[in-house]
Amino acid sequence: MSISNPTVPQTFNASTPLQLISGSVLNEYQLVYETYGQLNADKSNAILVCHALSGDHHVAGIDADGKTGWWDGYIGPGKVIDTDQFFVVCSNNLGGCRGSTGPTTINPQTGKVYGADFPIITCKDWVASQNELRKHLEIDQWAALVGGSMGGMQVMQWAIDYPNRLRHAVVIAAAPKLSAQNIAFNEVARRAIMSDPEFHEGRFLEHNTVPKSGLALARMLGHLTYLSDDMMGSKFGRELREDKLQYNFDVEFQVESYLRYQGEKFATKMNFDANTYLLMTKALDYFDPAADYGHDLSKALANAKAKFLVVSFTSDWRFSPQRSHEIVKALLDNDADVSYAEITSEHGHDAFLLPNAHYEGIFANYMQRVLDDIKTAEVAA
Amino acid sequence: MSTEFKLIADLIAPKSRVLDLGCGDGLLLQHLIKHHQVNGYGMELDAQKTIQAVKNGLNVIQSDLNSYDLSYYFDEDSFDYVIMTQALQVVSRPDKLLEQMLNVGKNCIVTFPNFGYWRNRKQLMFGGKMPETEVLPYHWFDTPNIHMCTFKDFENLCEERHIKVVARTVVNREHQTSLGMRLAPNLLGEVALYQIRKK
């Protein structure tokens, strides 16, 4: 069952300037967010969900446009993250293009859209802005932070930067930093966007245009890295659109058609901002919490107080189980409370959004533990 | 609680750090946490069992004991006890796993069935077939027990690899012991609980 009434986004207007890691300052900014469920009397049942690269604040339920939230399969009444029990918050990252301050919003200093002038954002900046939202919501401590992929990285950053502000950290299909291969894929995606003649050095909105083909190409590449070879093999194989080979460069194989469709859907129907794509992939590249601690992830996590659940998927080659092992190892070095599950799935990186009995079993039972902790705290109080 | 668990629990000092290999649903560890105030981790490969272990409130790391990653995850002597019940015989290289256990744990506790138990010997000697008993309830072709050994084999390995046998408790399938089992363990014992450590 989904949340029945259309969910309504809210806006938080930050009153204090945000000093960014890049050196720039955002004097004023907005975060758009949605909430689901009820905050309890002592505000101990709040969960912050951090979104992945192309996600936004609409994580569950159906919005006014009839769109279902990106993680609706796991968040809602009676679901893994049960909104009958938890108060779920999901905010749209800074630099995004769905309402939070980003390249498509007006720069108050110039009165024009930020476009290419929007400063470089890092994961630490996101977490700092989300912490302002926490203060605004008057939540002393999140019961849990939950995120997959880039969302999982934000969860890790939270546990390091604000150790007293969360009790549980659920890190799904993530990595402690990007590999050279990951960065290389991001760079090709960025080059695809920047090489589009409609890009105009990021000032495409002023030129009343959009680098659609570059964005579609970037998304095709990204999408390809989210899937597994096995999954593509079983879904498409070498199936042709027509009965026989045409010996030309039109779309001949079904997998080509599928990828083009995904790219075009992203660039046109979803209307995702090209500058946002550049910013988000750059933030991913920069993410390396261990760098501030002598490149020692164990040291980076030494101050973390949260209890962790780490989850990986066997066919995820973008952030393979091996990358999750690194996180688990660093937590074990600190004698942290951590559980780790390696889920068998053929769906690649995307598996964290899809139904899977083992995944749901682990995740739901872990969320029950989060709930038990809230109840124990209530009894103690 | 099973008698085997009780035998193990009696060996564990309160507030120890414990690693339970092949922890299953984690009931042993849960018991040790509750009654002996230990802390630690379970390792388990099976998906259903890891779900149960999470349900039972444990820190469980999903891992295949055949990947021999104990030394990847844990430093030398980081546990007071490393426990492994009835799993030694199912791994591909018991000697390697023992080595890793002894590396990350100051003390190790292992239990395994004795292939030299007289009923097994009888089936092989007179029946001319691989033993099938309550403790070893499999056919030769579908058994997970790929490295069966006798108590004598195990102790020989310990001797060879400089592993100190601190204590040995030999029991029957109900985990009871008798004078006979103490006198002729390799013939009369069905299951043994070994406490071992580095020499």
XYZ file of C-alpha atoms in Angstrom:
580
model
C 0.000 0.000 0.000
C 1.295 3.437 -0.877
C 0.702 6.582 1.061
C -2.746 7.515 -0.193
C -2.952 11.306 -0.175
C -0.637 13.037 -2.599
C 2.494 13.954 -0.694
C 3.291 17.631 -0.557
C 6.834 19.000 -0.707
C 7.796 21.597 1.865
C 10.519 24.216 1.742
C 13.108 25.052 4.363
C 14.646 28.507 3.983
C 18.042 28.411 5.659
C 18.803 31.563 7.597
C 22.519 31.041 8.195
C 25.053 31.142 5.338
C 26.584 27.814 4.363
C 30.366 27.751 4.101
C 31.147 25.243 1.371
C 34.208 23.010 1.258
C 35.191 24.599 -2.081
C 35.610 27.956 -0.314
C 32.433 29.491 -1.721
C 29.592 30.550 0.537
C 25.867 30.161 -0.058
C 24.448 33.134 1.802
C 20.910 31.887 1.486
C 19.547 28.627 0.252
C 16.467 26.475 0.244
C 15.985 22.786 0.780
C 12.844 21.110 -0.502
C 11.784 18.066 1.472
C 8.898 15.698 2.045
C 7.853 13.976 5.246
C 5.821 10.831 5.801
C 4.282 9.499 8.999
C 4.051 11.287 12.329
C 6.814 12.641 14.513
C 6.280 11.261 18.006
C 6.102 13.405 21.157
C 9.788 13.178 22.063
C 10.865 13.394 18.396
C 12.793 10.160 18.596
C 11.317 8.342 15.589
C 12.682 10.492 12.756
C 14.519 8.908 9.846
C 16.390 10.846 7.193
C 16.578 9.185 3.800
C 19.417 10.410 1.573
C 18.890 10.185 -2.152
C 21.125 8.890 -4.929
C 22.412 10.755 -7.972
C 19.197 11.240 -9.930
C 16.836 11.038 -6.948
C 14.963 13.801 -5.192
C 12.829 14.528 -2.133
C 9.889 12.493 -3.396
C 10.877 9.147 -1.943
C 7.497 7.529 -1.211
C 3.824 7.799 -1.952
C 2.241 9.571 -4.900
C 2.783 13.262 -5.480
C 0.409 15.830 -6.945
C 1.603 14.916 -10.456
C 0.716 11.271 -9.834
C 4.385 10.260 -9.663
C 5.340 7.423 -7.339
C 8.311 8.010 -5.009
C 11.655 6.511 -6.033
C 11.813 4.174 -3.012
C 8.091 3.587 -2.588
C 8.706 -0.168 -2.593
C 10.461 0.124 0.754
C 8.880 3.150 2.446
C 5.221 3.403 3.455
C 2.640 2.003 5.857
C 3.637 -1.545 6.842
C 6.682 -1.505 4.566
C 10.328 -2.016 5.461
C 10.593 1.589 6.630
C 7.170 1.683 8.196
C 5.613 5.143 8.106
C 3.061 4.001 10.694
C 6.014 3.863 13.089
C 8.614 6.257 11.756
C 8.620 9.885 10.727
C 10.478 9.803 7.428
C 12.175 12.880 5.987
C 13.744 13.070 2.548
C 15.333 16.265 1.329
C 16.399 17.271 -2.130
C 20.163 17.825 -2.243
C 21.690 21.240 -2.756
C 22.668 21.604 -6.395
C 19.628 19.583 -7.430
C 17.042 20.678 -9.932
C 13.794 19.909 -8.175
C 13.361 22.904 -5.929
C 16.358 22.949 -3.599
C 18.818 25.712 -4.415
C 20.782 24.649 -7.468
C 21.863 25.652 -10.959
C 18.259 26.200 -12.105
C 17.328 28.591 -9.287
C 17.796 32.339 -9.294
C 21.017 33.629 -7.814
C 19.801 36.364 -5.438
C 22.975 38.346 -6.036
C 22.548 38.601 -9.800
C 18.839 38.046 -10.257
C 19.649 35.486 -12.959
C 19.667 31.676 -12.819
C 22.873 30.275 -11.330
C 23.554 27.949 -14.254
C 27.301 27.379 -14.547
C 27.944 29.790 -11.642
C 26.535 27.445 -9.055
C 29.426 26.522 -6.761
C 30.889 23.021 -6.567
C 29.117 21.041 -3.859
C 30.527 18.150 -1.865
C 28.980 15.396 0.206
C 30.091 17.208 3.365
C 28.167 20.293 2.202
C 25.020 18.239 1.655
C 25.312 16.766 5.103
C 25.896 20.210 6.641
C 22.778 21.563 4.919
C 20.739 18.537 5.983
C 21.909 19.185 9.533
C 20.415 22.676 9.282
C 17.164 21.056 8.211
C 17.402 18.791 11.259
C 17.682 21.846 13.504
C 14.761 23.457 11.706
C 12.652 20.348 12.378
C 13.855 20.462 16.020
C 15.000 16.859 15.876
C 17.808 16.281 18.346
C 18.884 12.928 16.937
C 17.770 10.880 13.942
C 16.639 7.370 14.864
C 18.388 6.318 11.667
C 19.906 7.609 8.493
C 19.287 5.475 5.446
C 20.669 5.744 1.945
C 21.650 3.738 -1.108
C 24.546 4.472 -3.479
C 25.332 8.212 -3.221
C 22.760 8.247 -0.390
C 24.828 5.659 1.492
C 27.850 7.902 1.168
C 25.938 10.771 2.782
C 24.957 8.422 5.621
C 28.647 7.621 6.200
C 29.528 11.304 6.130
C 26.800 12.042 8.680
C 28.130 9.339 11.025
C 31.586 10.931 10.805
C 30.649 14.632 10.924
C 27.726 14.523 13.373
C 28.263 11.382 15.457
C 25.758 12.432 18.135
C 22.979 13.175 15.711
C 22.100 9.650 14.585
C 21.638 6.322 16.332
C 21.660 4.016 13.325
C 23.291 4.221 9.905
C 22.065 2.084 7.013
C 24.575 2.147 4.154
C 23.382 0.316 1.057
C 25.271 -0.383 -2.202
C 27.854 2.276 -1.411
C 31.635 2.666 -1.349
C 34.029 4.556 0.924
C 35.306 6.458 -2.109
C 35.152 6.157 -5.872
C 37.660 4.023 -7.752
C 39.570 5.333 -10.762
C 37.130 3.382 -12.938
C 34.122 5.015 -11.232
C 35.653 8.470 -11.739
C 36.461 7.626 -15.342
C 32.820 6.748 -16.051
C 31.734 10.021 -14.443
C 34.235 11.931 -16.535
C 32.972 10.391 -19.778
C 29.419 11.297 -18.728
C 30.485 14.881 -18.041
C 32.350 15.115 -21.334
C 29.235 13.914 -23.141
C 27.282 16.799 -21.616
C 29.987 19.431 -22.051
C 30.645 18.448 -25.675
C 27.010 18.976 -26.610
C 26.844 22.135 -28.793
C 23.757 23.177 -26.816
C 25.731 23.218 -23.560
C 27.102 26.766 -24.032
C 29.574 26.355 -21.168
C 26.742 25.683 -18.779
C 24.745 28.804 -19.751
C 22.246 26.872 -21.836
C 19.212 28.201 -19.941
C 20.215 31.760 -20.885
C 20.430 30.534 -24.471
C 16.981 29.042 -24.094
C 18.171 25.579 -24.903
C 19.091 22.281 -23.234
C 21.997 19.898 -24.040
C 19.568 17.024 -24.371
C 21.685 14.662 -26.427
C 24.714 15.065 -24.148
C 22.578 14.494 -21.068
C 20.932 11.468 -22.664
C 24.339 10.053 -23.534
C 25.572 10.633 -19.964
C 22.523 8.859 -18.619
C 22.949 5.949 -21.029
C 26.463 5.458 -19.763
C 25.409 5.839 -16.131
C 22.496 3.479 -16.598
C 24.777 0.904 -18.162
C 26.924 0.886 -15.019
C 23.850 0.311 -12.833
C 22.955 -2.918 -14.634
C 24.729 -6.253 -14.653
C 25.838 -8.240 -17.673
C 23.705 -11.191 -16.521
C 20.620 -9.047 -16.144
C 21.066 -7.465 -19.562
C 21.763 -10.900 -21.007
C 18.573 -12.379 -19.579
C 16.477 -9.326 -20.444
C 17.757 -8.598 -23.942
C 20.374 -11.090 -25.019
C 21.241 -10.258 -28.617
C 17.597 -9.904 -29.521
C 16.965 -7.781 -32.601
C 14.224 -5.220 -33.138
C 13.666 -6.421 -36.703
C 13.983 -10.020 -37.820
C 17.343 -9.627 -39.485
C 20.452 -7.485 -39.356
C 20.200 -4.271 -41.352
C 23.938 -3.570 -41.584
C 23.594 0.094 -40.682
C 23.951 2.293 -37.590
C 20.293 2.512 -36.689
C 19.037 0.841 -33.569
C 19.232 -2.869 -34.342
C 19.546 -4.646 -31.007
C 16.870 -4.405 -28.316
C 19.460 -3.397 -25.741
C 20.393 -0.377 -27.867
C 16.767 0.625 -28.065
C 16.370 0.233 -24.303
C 19.417 2.347 -23.496
C 18.366 5.091 -25.902
C 14.918 5.099 -24.358
C 16.396 5.445 -20.849
C 18.665 8.285 -21.969
C 15.931 10.187 -23.749
C 13.439 9.703 -20.942
C 15.959 11.165 -18.538
C 16.918 14.126 -20.730
C 13.443 15.071 -21.855
C 10.615 13.648 -19.767
C 12.435 13.863 -16.451
C 13.891 17.215 -17.474
C 16.998 16.768 -15.343
C 19.343 19.752 -15.383
C 22.675 19.135 -17.090
C 24.596 21.315 -14.615
C 23.082 19.320 -11.763
C 24.344 16.116 -13.362
C 27.833 17.602 -13.562
C 27.713 18.768 -9.934
C 26.416 15.472 -8.554
C 28.989 13.351 -10.372
C 31.742 15.709 -9.225
C 30.512 15.439 -5.623
C 30.732 11.665 -5.983
C 34.293 11.922 -7.311
C 35.341 14.160 -4.408
C 33.781 11.936 -1.751
C 36.605 10.491 0.343
C 35.959 10.876 4.075
C 39.208 9.068 4.900
C 41.237 11.814 3.175
C 40.823 14.096 6.203
C 42.158 11.312 8.450
C 45.420 10.418 6.765
C 43.577 8.277 4.191
C 42.670 5.845 6.955
C 38.980 4.970 6.858
C 39.206 3.299 10.273
C 40.388 6.582 11.751
C 37.678 8.486 9.882
C 35.040 6.259 11.454
C 36.677 6.201 14.902
C 34.380 8.901 16.270
C 31.226 7.466 14.737
C 28.766 6.357 17.391
C 25.993 4.999 15.206
C 25.198 1.334 14.851
C 25.564 0.240 11.243
C 23.879 -1.981 8.748
C 25.891 -2.337 5.542
C 24.346 -4.047 2.514
C 25.832 -4.943 -0.859
C 24.625 -6.835 -3.930
C 26.552 -9.615 -5.638
C 26.113 -8.367 -9.224
C 26.798 -4.703 -8.410
C 30.029 -3.965 -10.205
C 29.765 -0.186 -9.825
C 30.089 -0.471 -6.031
C 30.903 -4.141 -5.617
C 30.592 -6.105 -2.358
C 34.357 -5.663 -2.025
C 33.803 -1.908 -1.549
C 31.311 -2.614 1.235
C 33.838 -4.963 2.840
C 36.149 -1.947 3.155
C 33.461 -0.088 5.093
C 32.732 -3.108 7.284
C 36.437 -3.633 7.967
C 36.881 -0.009 9.053
C 33.890 -0.309 11.388
C 35.170 -3.583 12.821
C 38.535 -1.922 13.452
C 36.619 0.390 15.766
C 34.652 -2.427 17.424
C 31.503 -0.732 16.141
C 28.123 -2.384 16.148
C 27.795 -3.491 12.548
C 25.904 -6.070 10.571
C 26.673 -6.809 6.952
C 24.573 -8.571 4.360
C 25.613 -9.536 0.858
C 22.471 -9.965 -1.188
C 22.409 -12.336 -4.138
C 20.858 -10.440 -7.028
C 21.281 -10.273 -10.785
C 20.103 -6.663 -10.972
C 23.452 -4.925 -10.499
C 23.657 -1.591 -8.699
C 19.941 -0.943 -9.220
C 19.128 -3.927 -6.983
C 18.845 -1.692 -3.939
C 15.586 -0.254 -5.303
C 14.046 -3.590 -6.324
C 12.125 -6.323 -4.486
C 14.293 -9.081 -2.985
C 13.286 -11.358 -0.107
C 16.725 -11.565 1.526
C 17.269 -7.807 1.277
C 13.819 -7.051 2.658
C 14.281 -9.608 5.454
C 17.547 -8.086 6.642
C 16.437 -4.488 6.149
C 13.043 -4.933 7.842
C 14.505 -6.780 10.820
C 17.156 -4.133 11.188
C 14.519 -1.374 11.104
C 12.679 -3.301 13.806
C 15.834 -2.982 15.888
C 15.827 0.778 15.241
C 12.240 0.825 16.482
C 13.081 -1.298 19.539
C 15.816 1.196 20.428
C 13.290 4.037 20.313
C 10.944 2.124 22.613
C 13.768 1.199 25.017
C 14.748 4.873 25.197
C 11.138 5.832 25.917
C 10.904 3.317 28.772
C 14.216 4.543 30.191
C 12.975 8.143 30.065
C 19.297 -24.025 25.305
C 21.069 -27.056 23.893
C 23.532 -28.884 26.087
C 26.259 -28.125 23.589
C 25.628 -24.409 24.080
C 25.737 -24.885 27.833
C 29.055 -26.703 27.602
C 30.454 -23.816 25.583
C 28.909 -21.088 27.714
C 30.558 -22.583 30.807
C 33.956 -21.974 29.211
C 33.409 -18.301 28.404
C 34.554 -15.707 30.920
C 32.110 -12.829 31.484
C 32.576 -9.664 29.430
C 34.774 -11.410 26.878
C 34.961 -10.529 23.207
C 33.587 -13.385 21.161
C 33.471 -14.287 17.480
C 31.061 -17.054 16.536
C 31.835 -18.613 13.154
C 28.863 -20.132 11.372
C 26.675 -18.504 14.031
C 23.412 -19.570 12.364
C 20.478 -17.714 13.901
C 22.819 -16.465 16.611
C 21.152 -18.087 19.619
C 24.471 -19.059 21.215
C 25.823 -15.551 20.891
C 22.540 -14.109 22.110
C 22.765 -16.347 25.191
C 26.365 -15.303 25.817
C 25.486 -11.618 25.475
C 22.567 -11.949 27.865
C 24.104 -14.152 30.528
C 27.838 -13.547 30.197
C 27.782 -9.895 29.093
C 30.062 -10.702 26.175
C 30.218 -8.577 23.062
C 31.131 -9.670 19.606
C 30.101 -10.726 16.180
C 28.640 -13.677 14.414
C 29.640 -14.757 10.924
C 27.199 -16.657 8.778
C 26.793 -17.372 5.080
C 23.187 -18.530 4.858
C 20.717 -15.764 3.903
C 17.810 -17.016 6.014
C 20.022 -17.507 9.046
C 21.502 -14.008 8.733
C 17.965 -12.593 8.693
C 17.234 -14.527 11.892
C 20.481 -13.360 13.465
C 19.607 -9.723 12.695
C 16.156 -10.388 14.139
C 17.809 -11.740 17.271
C 19.594 -8.425 17.650
C 23.103 -9.577 16.790
C 25.973 -8.053 14.892
C 26.247 -10.521 12.062
C 28.692 -10.340 9.187
C 27.654 -12.356 6.178
C 30.709 -14.268 5.120
C 31.719 -17.563 3.594
C 34.136 -19.371 5.907
C 35.760 -20.764 2.775
C 36.803 -17.249 1.772
C 39.182 -17.269 4.760
C 38.677 -13.555 5.377
C 38.950 -13.566 9.175
C 42.374 -11.985 9.012
C 41.070 -9.402 6.563
C 38.375 -8.279 8.968
C 40.099 -8.756 12.326
C 43.486 -8.036 13.822
C 45.582 -10.578 15.671
C 44.179 -11.580 19.056
C 41.190 -9.270 18.729
C 38.881 -11.818 20.380
C 39.087 -13.614 23.692
C 37.243 -16.530 22.137
C 36.574 -17.659 18.591
C 33.874 -20.317 18.580
C 32.956 -22.670 15.776
C 30.423 -25.393 16.377
C 30.004 -28.271 13.936
C 31.477 -26.447 10.959
C 35.116 -27.520 10.801
C 34.217 -30.588 8.764
C 32.292 -28.622 6.114
C 34.976 -26.154 5.050
C 37.369 -26.784 2.195
C 40.552 -26.368 4.243
C 39.954 -26.896 7.984
C 43.670 -26.422 8.675
C 43.677 -22.955 7.078
C 40.566 -21.902 8.943
C 42.009 -23.122 12.241
C 45.123 -21.102 11.561
C 43.015 -17.972 11.000
C 40.904 -18.615 14.079
C 44.004 -18.971 16.215
C 45.341 -15.775 14.695
C 42.350 -13.556 15.514
C 41.414 -15.263 18.795
C 43.366 -15.852 21.971
C 41.301 -18.975 22.635
C 39.362 -21.090 20.208
C 36.561 -23.507 20.830
C 35.624 -26.012 18.153
C 33.193 -28.871 18.152
C 32.983 -31.577 15.502
C 31.766 -35.153 15.087
C 34.200 -38.052 15.517
C 34.547 -40.292 12.483
C 36.336 -42.809 14.691
C 33.240 -43.381 16.830
C 32.691 -47.134 17.185
C 29.333 -47.189 15.386
C 30.955 -45.477 12.389
C 33.793 -47.975 12.463
C 31.282 -50.819 12.684
C 29.308 -49.629 9.653
C 32.468 -49.282 7.620
C 34.077 -52.498 8.826
C 31.126 -54.871 8.776
C 28.654 -53.117 6.492
C 31.390 -51.996 4.148
C 29.605 -48.669 3.691
C 30.065 -45.064 4.705
C 28.549 -44.450 8.138
C 25.121 -42.886 8.562
C 24.180 -42.001 12.114
C 22.080 -39.413 13.944
C 25.144 -37.197 14.244
C 26.101 -37.848 10.607
C 22.675 -38.184 9.004
C 23.788 -37.897 5.367
C 24.589 -40.174 2.456
C 28.135 -40.168 1.174
C 27.012 -38.243 -1.924
C 24.953 -35.462 -0.346
C 26.855 -34.779 2.842
C 28.148 -31.271 3.556
C 30.813 -32.931 5.690
C 33.687 -33.047 3.248
C 36.523 -33.299 5.761
C 35.606 -35.844 8.369
C 38.277 -36.670 10.894
C 38.725 -38.606 14.084
C 39.740 -37.070 17.376
C 43.142 -38.622 16.822
C 43.458 -36.991 13.374
C 42.547 -33.624 14.848
C 45.039 -33.936 17.665
C 47.736 -35.019 15.245
C 47.059 -31.894 13.198
C 47.275 -29.778 16.346
C 50.588 -31.401 17.220
C 51.964 -30.851 13.742
C 50.829 -27.195 13.565
C 51.942 -26.276 17.085
C 48.424 -25.860 18.356
C 47.970 -26.403 22.068
C 44.963 -28.478 23.107
C 43.937 -26.782 26.355
C 40.980 -29.001 27.088
C 38.819 -31.623 25.442
C 35.326 -32.652 26.378
C 34.074 -35.784 24.668
C 30.358 -36.416 24.651
C 27.673 -38.491 23.019
C 24.935 -37.106 20.821
C 23.023 -35.934 23.913
C 26.197 -34.154 24.986
C 26.617 -36.375 28.011
C 29.936 -37.830 28.965
C 30.861 -41.096 30.677
C 33.881 -42.852 32.139
C 34.173 -44.962 29.007
C 34.279 -41.891 26.785
C 36.981 -40.408 28.931
C 39.028 -43.613 28.797
C 38.613 -44.331 25.089
C 37.442 -41.074 23.541
C 38.351 -41.855 19.951
C 36.325 -45.073 20.044
C 33.405 -44.147 22.258
C 33.014 -40.385 21.785
C 30.599 -39.046 19.172
C 31.250 -35.324 19.428
C 34.151 -33.435 20.946
C 34.524 -29.923 22.186
C 38.110 -28.775 21.929
C 39.577 -25.710 23.521
C 42.735 -24.806 21.648
C 45.239 -21.976 21.456
C 48.562 -21.092 19.910
C 51.560 -22.754 21.547
